[in-house]
Amino acid sequence: MRQKSIAVLVVAAGKGERVSADGSTDPKQYRLVAGKPVLARTISAFLGVPNLTRLVTVIHADHAERYAALRLDDERLLPPVVGGASRQASVLEGLKALAPHKPDLVLIQDAARPFATLQVIGDVIAALDQYEGALPAIGVTDTIKRSADGRQVTVTEDRSQLFAAQTPQGFRFGQIFSAHMRASTIRRQFTDDAEIAEWAGLRVAIVAGDRDNIKITHPGDFTRAERIISGDQTMETRVGTGFDVHPFEPGDAVWLGGVRIPHKAKLKGHSDADVALHALTDAILGAIGEGDIGVHFPPSDMQWRGAASTVFLKHAGALVARAGGRIVNLDVTIVCEAPRIGPHVAAMQGIIAETLGIATTRIAIKATTSEQLGFTGREEGIVAMASASVEVPRVD
């Protein structure tokens, strides 16, 4: 089944005047947080999304030079679009810019939310398999009072049914584009894109939000944003290594890095014998002190016979997430005389990135020969070596 293409629309057309009280002359989306502009952080958070095909930013007419100064460089970035008089109008301009590219799904993100995680983004995307729209939200924990005049309580709301909406809000592209076009013809301003979807009769799902996925609105929010980033100082970096060898046996293709490569032989092993993913899985497991593949997937267990090694890699990634960590970068070296690895590197990076939910820019895959020396030189098998750098909470 064809994977759905995903576009991202970042709304950055506001002047950001509500945070100017602290003396800054920069709109909030261009101000620095820990040395990096808020908008650059927001965009970077989405460039690691698997199947992302296009990202467009809607900016204020006066901010073209500020946007250019971000020096963002990615082939998936479209030229910025000038927004309208309201957020709703700005989103519509962004949707019009994306329409010629015909994405299946679109994620609409506030520029001032720089901390959207791949977990939250992925949950929104997954919900679109069953719903026409989805948004992350946090259940309200404070007691909510309603007042008609701001002085006397009228009623206490049932907070069990109340949720604070976040972004990204995701939709099936054609449906939200049509809903926005219809909404632009009536004299009503909607508070967010999900409300437009609801008005248009689309079903909108709620997925778990993240309390750090804040929208920077007031001067004090920058202080909180700095604290969120400085929280990384409670993390420590660990490095693991992996090494694996598999011999050849009669066959017509090998599995390497999750890619089936035609060859005059195949690799011998209990699973699909993907030597590259085995070394990589061991490197990740080693970085978090979780043993090796054999501990988690014993070769004596017949359920793993012929299994795709992406299953092993995904398990290792899940253990990192469970430990509260994140994968920083991965490096794999494949040693063989044949087949040629170079033409398949991009595909390998894509599969590894999708399996682990990380950006392809965090994955390096290299190939070399042993100059016809040893068993690899005699084309009797393939060797793979890997290293993994992982950040996990510090344990003193």
PDB file of C-alpha atoms in Angstrom, residues 113 115-117 119-121 123-124 134-139 163-168 205-214:
ATOM      1  CA  ARG A 113       5.311  26.066  19.391  1.00  0.00           C
ATOM      2  CA  PHE A 115       8.742  21.828  21.094  1.00  0.00           C
ATOM      3  CA  ALA A 116       6.454  19.490  19.146  1.00  0.00           C
ATOM      4  CA  THR A 117       7.932  16.002  19.537  1.00  0.00           C
ATOM      5  CA  GLN A 119       5.865  11.218  19.325  1.00  0.00           C
ATOM      6  CA  VAL A 120       3.087  13.825  19.310  1.00  0.00           C
ATOM      7  CA  ILE A 121       3.434  14.421  15.570  1.00  0.00           C
ATOM      8  CA  ASP A 123       0.258  10.179  17.013  1.00  0.00           C
ATOM      9  CA  VAL A 124      -1.583  12.913  15.096  1.00  0.00           C
ATOM     10  CA  ALA A 134      -6.709  15.087  14.705  1.00  0.00           C
ATOM     11  CA  LEU A 135      -5.104  17.347  17.269  1.00  0.00           C
ATOM     12  CA  PRO A 136      -2.987  16.903  20.414  1.00  0.00           C
ATOM     13  CA  ALA A 137      -4.599  18.145  23.601  1.00  0.00           C
ATOM     14  CA  ILE A 138      -3.994  18.175  27.339  1.00  0.00           C
ATOM     15  CA  GLY A 139      -6.757  17.434  29.803  1.00  0.00           C
ATOM     16  CA  PHE A 163      -9.103  19.773  26.893  1.00  0.00           C
ATOM     17  CA  ALA A 164      -6.527  22.437  25.990  1.00  0.00           C
ATOM     18  CA  ALA A 165      -5.785  22.212  22.261  1.00  0.00           C
ATOM     19  CA  GLN A 166      -2.249  22.211  20.861  1.00  0.00           C
ATOM     20  CA  THR A 167      -0.692  21.945  17.424  1.00  0.00           C
ATOM     21  CA  PRO A 168       0.163  20.335  15.064  1.00  0.00           C
ATOM     22  CA  ALA A 205      -9.795  12.978  17.068  1.00  0.00           C
ATOM     23  CA  ILE A 206      -7.891  13.947  20.204  1.00  0.00           C
ATOM     24  CA  VAL A 207      -4.457  12.422  20.877  1.00  0.00           C
ATOM     25  CA  ALA A 208      -2.259  12.930  23.918  1.00  0.00           C
ATOM     26  CA  GLY A 209      -0.478  16.270  23.922  1.00  0.00           C
ATOM     27  CA  ASP A 210       2.736  17.213  25.696  1.00  0.00           C
ATOM     28  CA  ARG A 211       2.935  19.739  28.543  1.00  0.00           C
ATOM     29  CA  ASP A 212       6.244  21.006  27.141  1.00  0.00           C
ATOM     30  CA  ASN A 213       4.574  21.697  23.781  1.00  0.00           C
ATOM     31  CA  ILE A 214       3.964  25.287  24.872  1.00  0.00           C
TER      32      ILE A 214
END
